CSV table of N, CA and C in Angstrom, one decimal:
chain,number,residue,atom,x,y,z
O,1,LEU,N,35.1,-42.8,18.9
O,1,LEU,CA,34.5,-42.5,20.2
O,1,LEU,C,34.0,-41.0,20.2
O,2,THR,N,34.7,-40.2,19.4
O,2,THR,CA,34.3,-38.8,19.4
O,2,THR,C,33.0,-38.6,18.6
O,3,SER,N,32.6,-39.5,17.7
O,3,SER,CA,31.5,-39.3,16.9
O,3,SER,C,30.2,-39.9,17.5
O,4,LEU,N,30.3,-40.4,18.7
O,4,LEU,CA,29.1,-41.1,19.3
O,4,LEU,C,28.0,-40.1,19.7
O,5,ARG,N,28.3,-38.9,20.0
O,5,ARG,CA,27.4,-37.9,20.4
O,5,ARG,C,26.7,-37.2,19.2
O,6,GLY,N,27.3,-37.2,18.1
O,6,GLY,CA,26.9,-36.3,17.0
O,6,GLY,C,25.6,-36.8,16.2
O,7,ASP,N,25.3,-38.1,16.3
O,7,ASP,CA,24.2,-38.6,15.5
O,7,ASP,C,23.0,-38.9,16.4
O,8,SER,N,21.9,-38.7,15.8
O,8,SER,CA,20.6,-39.1,16.5
O,8,SER,C,20.5,-40.7,16.5
O,9,VAL,N,19.6,-41.2,17.3
O,9,VAL,CA,19.4,-42.6,17.4
O,9,VAL,C,18.8,-43.2,16.1
O,10,THR,N,19.4,-44.2,15.6
O,10,THR,CA,18.9,-44.9,14.4
O,10,THR,C,17.7,-45.8,14.7
O,11,ALA,N,17.1,-46.2,13.6
O,11,ALA,CA,15.9,-47.0,13.8
O,11,ALA,C,16.2,-48.3,14.5
O,12,ASP,N,17.3,-49.0,14.2
O,12,ASP,CA,17.6,-50.2,14.9
O,12,ASP,C,18.0,-50.0,16.3
O,13,GLU,N,18.8,-49.0,16.6
O,13,GLU,CA,19.2,-48.7,17.9
O,13,GLU,C,18.0,-48.4,18.8
O,14,PHE,N,17.0,-47.8,18.3
O,14,PHE,CA,15.8,-47.4,19.0
O,14,PHE,C,15.2,-48.6,19.7
O,15,ALA,N,15.3,-49.8,19.1
O,15,ALA,CA,14.7,-51.0,19.7
O,15,ALA,C,15.7,-51.9,20.4
O,16,HIS,N,17.0,-51.9,19.9
O,16,HIS,CA,18.0,-52.9,20.5
O,16,HIS,C,18.3,-52.5,21.9
O,17,LEU,N,18.6,-51.3,22.2
O,17,LEU,CA,19.0,-50.9,23.6
O,17,LEU,C,17.9,-51.2,24.6
O,18,PRO,N,16.6,-50.8,24.3
O,18,PRO,CA,15.5,-51.1,25.2
O,18,PRO,C,15.4,-52.6,25.4
O,19,ALA,N,15.6,-53.4,24.4
O,19,ALA,CA,15.5,-54.8,24.6
O,19,ALA,C,16.5,-55.3,25.6
O,20,GLY,N,17.7,-54.9,25.5
O,20,GLY,CA,18.7,-55.3,26.4
O,20,GLY,C,18.5,-54.7,27.8
O,21,TRP,N,18.0,-53.5,27.9
O,21,TRP,CA,17.7,-52.8,29.2
O,21,TRP,C,16.6,-53.6,29.9
O,22,ASN,N,15.6,-53.9,29.2
O,22,ASN,CA,14.5,-54.6,29.8
O,22,ASN,C,14.9,-56.0,30.2
O,23,LEU,N,15.7,-56.7,29.4
O,23,LEU,CA,16.2,-58.0,29.7
O,23,LEU,C,17.0,-58.0,31.0
O,24,LEU,N,17.9,-57.0,31.1
O,24,LEU,CA,18.8,-56.9,32.3
O,24,LEU,C,17.9,-56.6,33.5
O,25,ARG,N,16.9,-55.8,33.4
O,25,ARG,CA,16.1,-55.4,34.5
O,25,ARG,C,15.2,-56.6,35.0
O,26,THR,N,14.6,-57.3,34.0
O,26,THR,CA,13.6,-58.3,34.4
O,26,THR,C,14.1,-59.8,34.2
O,27,GLY,N,15.1,-60.0,33.4
O,27,GLY,CA,15.6,-61.4,33.2
O,27,GLY,C,14.7,-62.1,32.2
O,28,ASP,N,13.7,-61.4,31.6
O,28,ASP,CA,12.8,-62.0,30.7
O,28,ASP,C,13.3,-62.0,29.3
O,29,TYR,N,13.6,-63.1,28.7
O,29,TYR,CA,14.2,-63.1,27.3
O,29,TYR,C,13.2,-62.8,26.2
O,30,ARG,N,11.9,-62.7,26.5
O,30,ARG,CA,10.9,-62.4,25.5
O,30,ARG,C,11.1,-61.0,25.0
O,31,TYR,N,11.9,-60.1,25.7
O,31,TYR,CA,12.2,-58.8,25.1
O,31,TYR,C,13.1,-58.8,23.9
O,32,CYS,N,13.8,-59.9,23.8
O,32,CYS,CA,14.8,-60.1,22.7
O,32,CYS,C,14.3,-61.2,21.8
O,33,GLU,N,13.1,-61.3,21.4
O,33,GLU,CA,12.6,-62.4,20.7
O,33,GLU,C,13.0,-62.4,19.2
O,34,TYR,N,13.5,-61.3,18.7
O,34,TYR,CA,13.8,-61.3,17.2
O,34,TYR,C,15.3,-61.4,17.0
O,35,ASN,N,16.1,-61.2,18.0
O,35,ASN,CA,17.6,-61.2,17.8
O,35,ASN,C,18.3,-61.9,18.9
O,36,PRO,N,19.5,-62.4,18.7
O,36,PRO,CA,20.2,-63.0,19.8
O,36,PRO,C,20.5,-61.9,20.9
O,37,PRO,N,20.4,-62.2,22.1
O,37,PRO,CA,20.4,-61.2,23.2
O,37,PRO,C,21.7,-60.6,23.6
O,38,LEU,N,22.8,-61.3,23.2
O,38,LEU,CA,24.1,-60.9,23.8
O,38,LEU,C,24.5,-59.5,23.6
O,39,MET,N,24.4,-59.0,22.3
O,39,MET,CA,24.8,-57.6,22.1
O,39,MET,C,23.8,-56.6,22.7
O,40,ASN,N,22.6,-57.0,22.8
O,40,ASN,CA,21.6,-56.1,23.5
O,40,ASN,C,22.0,-56.0,24.9
O,41,LEU,N,22.3,-57.1,25.5
O,41,LEU,CA,22.7,-57.1,27.0
O,41,LEU,C,24.0,-56.3,27.2
O,42,LEU,N,25.0,-56.6,26.4
O,42,LEU,CA,26.3,-55.9,26.5
O,42,LEU,C,26.1,-54.3,26.4
O,43,SER,N,25.3,-54.0,25.4
O,43,SER,CA,25.1,-52.5,25.2
O,43,SER,C,24.3,-51.9,26.3
O,44,ALA,N,23.4,-52.6,26.9
O,44,ALA,CA,22.6,-52.0,28.0
O,44,ALA,C,23.4,-52.0,29.4
O,45,LEU,N,24.4,-52.8,29.4
O,45,LEU,CA,25.2,-53.0,30.7
O,45,LEU,C,25.7,-51.6,31.2
O,46,PRO,N,26.4,-50.8,30.4
O,46,PRO,CA,26.9,-49.5,31.0
O,46,PRO,C,25.7,-48.6,31.5
O,47,VAL,N,24.6,-48.7,30.9
O,47,VAL,CA,23.5,-47.9,31.3
O,47,VAL,C,23.0,-48.3,32.7
O,48,VAL,N,22.9,-49.6,32.8
O,48,VAL,CA,22.4,-50.2,34.1
O,48,VAL,C,23.4,-50.0,35.2
O,49,LEU,N,24.7,-50.3,34.9
O,49,LEU,CA,25.8,-50.2,35.9
O,49,LEU,C,26.0,-48.7,36.3
O,50,ALA,N,25.8,-47.8,35.4
O,50,ALA,CA,26.0,-46.4,35.8
O,50,ALA,C,24.8,-45.9,36.6
O,51,GLY,N,23.8,-46.6,36.7
O,51,GLY,CA,22.6,-46.2,37.4
O,51,GLY,C,21.9,-45.0,36.8
O,52,VAL,N,21.9,-44.9,35.5
O,52,VAL,CA,21.3,-43.8,34.8
O,52,VAL,C,19.8,-43.8,35.2
O,53,LYS,N,19.3,-42.6,35.6
O,53,LYS,CA,18.0,-42.5,36.2
O,53,LYS,C,17.0,-42.2,35.0
O,54,GLU,N,15.8,-42.8,35.2
O,54,GLU,CA,14.7,-42.5,34.3
O,54,GLU,C,14.2,-41.0,34.6
O,55,THR,N,14.0,-40.3,33.5
O,55,THR,CA,13.6,-38.9,33.7
O,55,THR,C,12.2,-38.6,33.2
O,56,GLY,N,11.5,-39.6,32.8
O,56,GLY,CA,10.2,-39.4,32.3
O,56,GLY,C,9.3,-40.5,32.7
O,57,PRO,N,8.0,-40.4,32.5
O,57,PRO,CA,7.0,-41.4,32.8
O,57,PRO,C,7.1,-42.6,31.9
O,58,ALA,N,6.7,-43.8,32.4
O,58,ALA,CA,6.5,-44.9,31.5
O,58,ALA,C,5.4,-44.7,30.6
O,59,MET,N,5.5,-45.2,29.4
O,59,MET,CA,4.4,-45.1,28.5
O,59,MET,C,3.4,-46.2,28.7
O,60,PRO,N,2.1,-46.0,28.7
O,60,PRO,CA,1.1,-47.0,28.9
O,60,PRO,C,1.2,-48.1,27.7
O,61,VAL,N,1.4,-49.3,28.1
O,61,VAL,CA,1.6,-50.4,27.1
O,61,VAL,C,0.6,-51.5,27.4
O,62,ALA,N,-0.1,-51.8,26.3
O,62,ALA,CA,-1.1,-52.9,26.4
O,62,ALA,C,-0.4,-54.2,26.8
O,63,PRO,N,-1.0,-55.1,27.6
O,63,PRO,CA,-0.4,-56.3,28.0
O,63,PRO,C,0.1,-57.2,26.8
O,64,GLU,N,-0.7,-57.2,25.7
O,64,GLU,CA,-0.3,-58.0,24.6
O,64,GLU,C,0.9,-57.4,23.8
O,65,ASP,N,1.2,-56.1,24.1
O,65,ASP,CA,2.4,-55.5,23.4
O,65,ASP,C,3.6,-55.3,24.3
O,66,ARG,N,3.5,-55.9,25.5
O,66,ARG,CA,4.5,-55.7,26.5
O,66,ARG,C,5.9,-56.0,26.0
O,67,TYR,N,6.1,-57.0,25.2
O,67,TYR,CA,7.4,-57.5,24.7
O,67,TYR,C,7.7,-57.0,23.3
O,68,GLY,N,6.9,-56.1,22.8
O,68,GLY,CA,7.1,-55.7,21.4
O,68,GLY,C,8.4,-54.9,21.2
O,69,PHE,N,9.1,-55.2,20.2
O,69,PHE,CA,10.4,-54.6,19.9
O,69,PHE,C,10.3,-53.1,19.8
O,70,TRP,N,9.3,-52.6,19.0
O,70,TRP,CA,9.2,-51.2,18.8
O,70,TRP,C,8.4,-50.5,19.9
O,71,VAL,N,7.4,-51.2,20.5
O,71,VAL,CA,6.7,-50.6,21.6
O,71,VAL,C,7.7,-50.3,22.7
O,72,ASN,N,8.6,-51.2,23.0
O,72,ASN,CA,9.6,-50.9,24.0
O,72,ASN,C,10.5,-49.8,23.7
O,73,GLY,N,10.8,-49.6,22.4
O,73,GLY,CA,11.6,-48.5,22.0
O,73,GLY,C,10.9,-47.1,22.4
O,74,TYR,N,9.6,-47.0,22.1
O,74,TYR,CA,8.9,-45.8,22.4
O,74,TYR,C,8.8,-45.7,24.0
O,75,ASP,N,8.6,-46.7,24.7
O,75,ASP,CA,8.5,-46.7,26.1
O,75,ASP,C,9.9,-46.2,26.7
O,76,PHE,N,10.9,-46.8,26.2
O,76,PHE,CA,12.3,-46.4,26.6
O,76,PHE,C,12.5,-44.9,26.4
O,77,MET,N,12.2,-44.4,25.2
O,77,MET,CA,12.3,-43.0,24.9
O,77,MET,C,11.5,-42.1,25.8
O,78,SER,N,10.4,-42.6,26.2
O,78,SER,CA,9.6,-41.8,27.2
O,78,SER,C,10.2,-41.8,28.5
O,79,ARG,N,10.7,-42.9,29.0
O,79,ARG,CA,11.3,-43.1,30.3
O,79,ARG,C,12.6,-42.2,30.4
O,80,PHE,N,13.4,-42.1,29.4
O,80,PHE,CA,14.7,-41.4,29.4
O,80,PHE,C,14.7,-40.1,28.6
O,81,GLN,N,13.5,-39.5,28.5
O,81,GLN,CA,13.4,-38.3,27.6
O,81,GLN,C,14.4,-37.2,28.0
O,82,GLY,N,14.8,-37.1,29.3
O,82,GLY,CA,15.7,-36.0,29.7
O,82,GLY,C,17.1,-36.3,29.3
O,83,ASN,N,17.5,-37.5,29.2
O,83,ASN,CA,18.9,-37.9,28.9
O,83,ASN,C,19.0,-39.0,27.9
O,84,TYR,N,18.1,-39.0,27.0
O,84,TYR,CA,18.0,-40.0,25.9
O,84,TYR,C,19.3,-40.2,25.1
O,85,GLN,N,19.8,-39.1,24.6
O,85,GLN,CA,21.1,-39.2,23.8
O,85,GLN,C,22.2,-39.7,24.6
O,86,ASP,N,22.4,-39.2,25.9
O,86,ASP,CA,23.5,-39.6,26.7
O,86,ASP,C,23.4,-41.1,27.0
O,87,VAL,N,22.2,-41.7,27.2
O,87,VAL,CA,22.1,-43.1,27.4
O,87,VAL,C,22.6,-43.9,26.2
O,88,PHE,N,22.4,-43.4,25.0
O,88,PHE,CA,22.8,-44.1,23.8
O,88,PHE,C,24.3,-43.9,23.6
O,89,VAL,N,24.9,-42.8,24.0
O,89,VAL,CA,26.3,-42.7,23.9
O,89,VAL,C,27.0,-43.7,24.8
O,90,ARG,N,26.5,-44.0,26.0
O,90,ARG,CA,27.1,-45.0,26.8
O,90,ARG,C,27.0,-46.4,26.2
O,91,ALA,N,25.9,-46.7,25.6
O,91,ALA,CA,25.7,-48.0,25.0
O,91,ALA,C,26.5,-48.1,23.7
O,92,ARG,N,26.6,-47.1,22.9
O,92,ARG,CA,27.4,-47.1,21.7
O,92,ARG,C,28.9,-47.4,22.0
O,93,ALA,N,29.4,-47.0,23.1
O,93,ALA,CA,30.8,-47.2,23.5
O,93,ALA,C,31.1,-48.7,23.5
O,94,VAL,N,30.2,-49.5,23.9
O,94,VAL,CA,30.4,-51.0,23.9
O,94,VAL,C,30.7,-51.5,22.5
O,95,THR,N,30.0,-51.1,21.5
O,95,THR,CA,30.2,-51.5,20.1
O,95,THR,C,31.6,-51.1,19.6
O,96,VAL,N,31.9,-49.8,19.9
O,96,VAL,CA,33.2,-49.3,19.5
O,96,VAL,C,34.4,-50.1,20.2
O,97,LEU,N,34.2,-50.5,21.4
O,97,LEU,CA,35.2,-51.3,22.1
O,97,LEU,C,35.3,-52.6,21.5
O,98,LEU,N,34.2,-53.3,21.1
O,98,LEU,CA,34.3,-54.6,20.5
O,98,LEU,C,34.9,-54.5,19.1
O,99,VAL,N,34.7,-53.5,18.4
O,99,VAL,CA,35.3,-53.4,17.0
O,99,VAL,C,36.8,-53.1,17.2
O,100,GLY,N,37.2,-52.4,18.2
O,100,GLY,CA,38.6,-52.2,18.5
O,100,GLY,C,39.3,-53.6,18.8
O,101,LEU,N,38.6,-54.3,19.7
O,101,LEU,CA,39.1,-55.7,20.0
O,101,LEU,C,39.1,-56.6,18.8
O,102,LEU,N,38.1,-56.5,17.9
O,102,LEU,CA,38.1,-57.3,16.7
O,102,LEU,C,39.3,-57.0,15.9
O,103,GLY,N,39.7,-55.7,15.7
O,103,GLY,CA,40.9,-55.4,14.9
O,103,GLY,C,42.1,-55.9,15.6
O,104,LEU,N,42.2,-55.9,16.9
O,104,LEU,CA,43.4,-56.4,17.6
O,104,LEU,C,43.5,-57.9,17.4
O,105,LEU,N,42.3,-58.6,17.5
O,105,LEU,CA,42.3,-60.0,17.3
O,105,LEU,C,42.8,-60.4,15.9
O,106,LEU,N,42.3,-59.7,14.9
O,106,LEU,CA,42.7,-60.0,13.5
O,106,LEU,C,44.1,-59.6,13.3
O,107,PHE,N,44.6,-58.6,13.9
O,107,PHE,CA,46.0,-58.2,13.8
O,107,PHE,C,46.9,-59.3,14.3
O,108,SER,N,46.6,-59.8,15.5
O,108,SER,CA,47.4,-60.9,16.1
O,108,SER,C,47.3,-62.2,15.3
O,109,TRP,N,46.1,-62.5,14.9
O,109,TRP,CA,45.9,-63.7,14.1
O,109,TRP,C,46.6,-63.7,12.8
O,110,ALA,N,46.6,-62.6,12.1
O,110,ALA,CA,47.3,-62.5,10.8
O,110,ALA,C,48.8,-62.5,11.0
O,111,ARG,N,49.3,-61.9,12.1
O,111,ARG,CA,50.7,-62.0,12.4
O,111,ARG,C,51.1,-63.5,12.6
O,112,TRP,N,50.3,-64.2,13.3
O,112,TRP,CA,50.5,-65.6,13.5
O,112,TRP,C,50.5,-66.5,12.2
O,113,LEU,N,49.6,-66.1,11.3
O,113,LEU,CA,49.5,-66.9,10.1
O,113,LEU,C,50.5,-66.5,9.0
O,114,THR,N,51.1,-65.3,9.1
O,114,THR,CA,52.1,-64.8,8.1
O,114,THR,C,53.4,-64.5,8.8
O,115,PRO,N,54.2,-65.5,9.3
O,115,PRO,CA,55.4,-65.1,10.1
O,115,PRO,C,56.5,-64.4,9.2
O,116,ALA,N,56.5,-64.7,7.9
O,116,ALA,CA,57.5,-64.0,7.1
O,116,ALA,C,57.2,-62.5,7.0
O,117,ARG,N,56.0,-62.1,7.0
O,117,ARG,CA,55.7,-60.7,6.9
O,117,ARG,C,54.6,-60.4,7.9
O,118,ALA,N,54.9,-60.6,9.2
O,118,ALA,CA,54.0,-60.6,10.3
O,118,ALA,C,53.3,-59.2,10.4
O,119,ASP,N,54.2,-58.2,10.5
O,119,ASP,CA,53.6,-56.8,10.7
O,119,ASP,C,52.7,-56.4,9.5
O,120,ALA,N,53.1,-56.7,8.3
O,120,ALA,CA,52.3,-56.3,7.1
O,120,ALA,C,51.0,-57.1,7.2
O,121,GLY,N,51.0,-58.4,7.4
O,121,GLY,CA,49.8,-59.1,7.5
O,121,GLY,C,48.8,-58.6,8.6
O,122,GLY,N,49.4,-58.3,9.7
O,122,GLY,CA,48.6,-57.9,10.9
O,122,GLY,C,47.9,-56.5,10.6
O,123,LEU,N,48.7,-55.6,10.0
O,123,LEU,CA,48.2,-54.3,9.7
O,123,LEU,C,47.1,-54.4,8.6
O,124,ILE,N,47.3,-55.2,7.6
O,124,ILE,CA,46.2,-55.4,6.6
O,124,ILE,C,45.0,-55.9,7.2
O,125,ALA,N,45.1,-57.0,8.0
O,125,ALA,CA,43.9,-57.6,8.6
O,125,ALA,C,43.2,-56.6,9.5
O,126,ALA,N,43.9,-55.8,10.3
O,126,ALA,CA,43.2,-54.8,11.2
O,126,ALA,C,42.7,-53.7,10.4
O,127,GLY,N,43.4,-53.3,9.3
O,127,GLY,CA,42.9,-52.2,8.5
O,127,GLY,C,41.6,-52.6,7.8
O,128,LEU,N,41.4,-53.9,7.5
O,128,LEU,CA,40.1,-54.3,6.8
O,128,LEU,C,38.9,-54.1,7.8
O,129,VAL,N,39.2,-54.0,9.1
O,129,VAL,CA,38.1,-53.8,10.0
O,129,VAL,C,38.0,-52.3,10.4
O,130,TRP,N,39.1,-51.7,10.6
O,130,TRP,CA,39.1,-50.3,11.2
O,130,TRP,C,38.9,-49.2,10.2
O,131,PHE,N,39.1,-49.4,8.9
O,131,PHE,CA,39.0,-48.3,8.0
O,131,PHE,C,37.9,-48.3,6.9
O,132,PRO,N,37.3,-49.4,6.5
O,132,PRO,CA,36.3,-49.3,5.5
O,132,PRO,C,35.1,-48.4,6.0
O,133,PRO,N,34.6,-47.5,5.2
O,133,PRO,CA,33.5,-46.6,5.6
O,133,PRO,C,32.3,-47.3,6.1
O,134,THR,N,31.9,-48.3,5.5
O,134,THR,CA,30.7,-49.0,5.9
O,134,THR,C,30.9,-49.6,7.3
O,135,PHE,N,32.0,-50.2,7.5
O,135,PHE,CA,32.2,-50.8,8.9
O,135,PHE,C,32.3,-49.7,9.9
O,136,LEU,N,33.0,-48.6,9.6
O,136,LEU,CA,33.1,-47.5,10.5
O,136,LEU,C,31.8,-46.9,10.8
O,137,ALA,N,30.9,-46.8,9.8
O,137,ALA,CA,29.6,-46.2,10.1
O,137,ALA,C,28.7,-47.1,11.0
O,138,HIS,N,28.8,-48.4,10.9
O,138,HIS,CA,28.0,-49.3,11.7
O,138,HIS,C,28.7,-49.7,13.0
O,139,ALA,N,30.0,-49.5,13.1
O,139,ALA,CA,30.8,-49.9,14.3
O,139,ALA,C,30.5,-49.0,15.5
O,140,ARG,N,29.7,-48.0,15.4
O,140,ARG,CA,29.4,-47.2,16.6
O,140,ARG,C,27.9,-47.1,16.9
O,141,LEU,N,27.2,-48.1,16.4
O,141,LEU,CA,25.8,-48.1,16.7
O,141,LEU,C,25.4,-49.3,17.6
O,142,VAL,N,24.3,-49.2,18.3
O,142,VAL,CA,23.8,-50.2,19.2
O,142,VAL,C,23.0,-51.2,18.3
O,143,THR,N,23.7,-52.1,17.7
O,143,THR,CA,23.1,-53.1,16.8
O,143,THR,C,23.8,-54.4,17.1
O,144,ILE,N,23.4,-55.5,16.4
O,144,ILE,CA,24.1,-56.7,16.7
O,144,ILE,C,25.2,-57.1,15.7
O,145,GLY,N,25.3,-56.3,14.6
O,145,GLY,CA,26.2,-56.7,13.5
O,145,GLY,C,27.7,-56.7,13.9
O,146,ALA,N,28.2,-55.7,14.5
O,146,ALA,CA,29.6,-55.6,14.9
O,146,ALA,C,29.9,-56.6,16.0
O,147,GLY,N,29.0,-56.8,16.9
O,147,GLY,CA,29.2,-57.9,17.9
O,147,GLY,C,29.2,-59.2,17.3
O,148,ALA,N,28.4,-59.5,16.4
O,148,ALA,CA,28.3,-60.8,15.7
O,148,ALA,C,29.7,-61.0,15.0
O,149,ALA,N,30.2,-60.0,14.3
O,149,ALA,CA,31.4,-60.2,13.6
O,149,ALA,C,32.6,-60.4,14.6
O,150,CYS,N,32.6,-59.7,15.7
O,150,CYS,CA,33.6,-59.9,16.7
O,150,CYS,C,33.6,-61.3,17.3
O,151,PHE,N,32.4,-61.7,17.7
O,151,PHE,CA,32.4,-63.0,18.4
O,151,PHE,C,32.5,-64.2,17.4
O,152,LEU,N,32.1,-64.0,16.2
O,152,LEU,CA,32.3,-65.1,15.2
O,152,LEU,C,33.8,-65.2,14.9
O,153,ALA,N,34.5,-64.1,14.7
O,153,ALA,CA,35.9,-64.2,14.5
O,153,ALA,C,36.6,-64.8,15.7
O,154,LEU,N,36.2,-64.5,16.9
O,154,LEU,CA,36.8,-65.0,18.1
O,154,LEU,C,36.6,-66.5,18.1
O,155,ALA,N,35.4,-67.0,17.8
O,155,ALA,CA,35.1,-68.4,17.8
O,155,ALA,C,35.9,-69.2,16.7
O,156,VAL,N,36.0,-68.6,15.5
O,156,VAL,CA,36.9,-69.2,14.5
O,156,VAL,C,38.3,-69.3,14.9
O,157,PHE,N,38.8,-68.1,15.5
O,157,PHE,CA,40.2,-68.1,16.0
O,157,PHE,C,40.4,-69.2,17.0
O,158,ALA,N,39.5,-69.3,18.0
O,158,ALA,CA,39.6,-70.3,19.0
O,158,ALA,C,39.7,-71.7,18.5
O,159,PHE,N,38.8,-72.0,17.5
O,159,PHE,CA,38.7,-73.3,16.9
O,159,PHE,C,40.0,-73.6,16.1
O,160,HIS,N,40.5,-72.6,15.4
O,160,HIS,CA,41.8,-72.7,14.6
O,160,HIS,C,42.9,-73.0,15.6
O,161,SER,N,42.9,-72.3,16.7
O,161,SER,CA,44.0,-72.4,17.7
O,161,SER,C,43.9,-73.9,18.2
O,162,TYR,N,42.8,-74.3,18.5
O,162,TYR,CA,42.6,-75.7,19.0
O,162,TYR,C,43.1,-76.7,18.0
O,163,LEU,N,42.7,-76.6,16.7
O,163,LEU,CA,43.1,-77.5,15.7
O,163,LEU,C,44.6,-77.6,15.5
O,164,ARG,N,45.3,-76.5,15.7
O,164,ARG,CA,46.8,-76.4,15.6
O,164,ARG,C,47.5,-77.1,16.8
O,165,CYS,N,46.9,-77.0,18.0
O,165,CYS,CA,47.5,-77.5,19.2
O,165,CYS,C,46.4,-77.9,20.1
O,166,PRO,N,45.8,-79.1,19.9
O,166,PRO,CA,44.6,-79.5,20.8
O,166,PRO,C,45.1,-79.8,22.2
O,167,ASP,N,44.4,-79.1,23.1
O,167,ASP,CA,44.6,-79.3,24.6
O,167,ASP,C,43.3,-78.8,25.3
O,168,LEU,N,43.2,-79.1,26.5
O,168,LEU,CA,42.0,-78.8,27.3
O,168,LEU,C,41.7,-77.3,27.3
O,169,ARG,N,42.8,-76.5,27.5
O,169,ARG,CA,42.6,-75.0,27.6
O,169,ARG,C,42.0,-74.5,26.3
O,170,ARG,N,42.6,-74.9,25.2
O,170,ARG,CA,42.0,-74.4,23.9
O,170,ARG,C,40.7,-74.9,23.6
O,171,ALA,N,40.4,-76.2,24.1
O,171,ALA,CA,39.1,-76.8,23.9
O,171,ALA,C,38.0,-76.0,24.7
O,172,LEU,N,38.4,-75.5,25.9
O,172,LEU,CA,37.4,-74.7,26.7
O,172,LEU,C,37.2,-73.3,26.1
O,173,LEU,N,38.3,-72.8,25.5
O,173,LEU,CA,38.2,-71.5,24.9
O,173,LEU,C,37.3,-71.6,23.6
C-alpha cells in the first residue's frame, strides 16, 4: 500500500481505469470491449464512490472513437489532470486488497489440504503469492491479471469444496 503513490501510471492502467469509470458512469459495456469488465469495474468503484471531481475539460472525441481503449485513457487524463495520480492510488488499492485476499484464500486452502503440516503448507502457499518480485510488481497496478488470479483461485476452491461435500450452499458458491 505504501508504494501506490510512488510510480507513475503504466500503459495498461492508463486504459483500464477509464474503461471501468466509463462503464460505471454509463452502463455501456462497449468501453470494455477488449477485456473482461469485472476488474475494471472494481478498480473504478472507489473513484466513483468517493465522488472524485473532474478537474479538467473533456477531450474532444470523434464519435467513431468514443469507445476506444486508448482514446478514453487520454480523455480520462484530461478530465482528472489536477488529481490524476490520486485517482489511480484509489484504484490501485483494490488490486492490493484482492492480492491480500488471494494469499489468505491460498493459506486457508493449503492448511485444509495438508492437515499434518497445516501451518507450513499455508505459509508456503501464501508466500508464493505475497513474495515473488513479479507478482509484487503487478499486484499494485490497475490491470486484470491479479484479479483474474484471485477469482480463478476462488472458483477452483469453490468447486473443490463442492466436490468434497456436495450441498446446495457449496453449489451456489
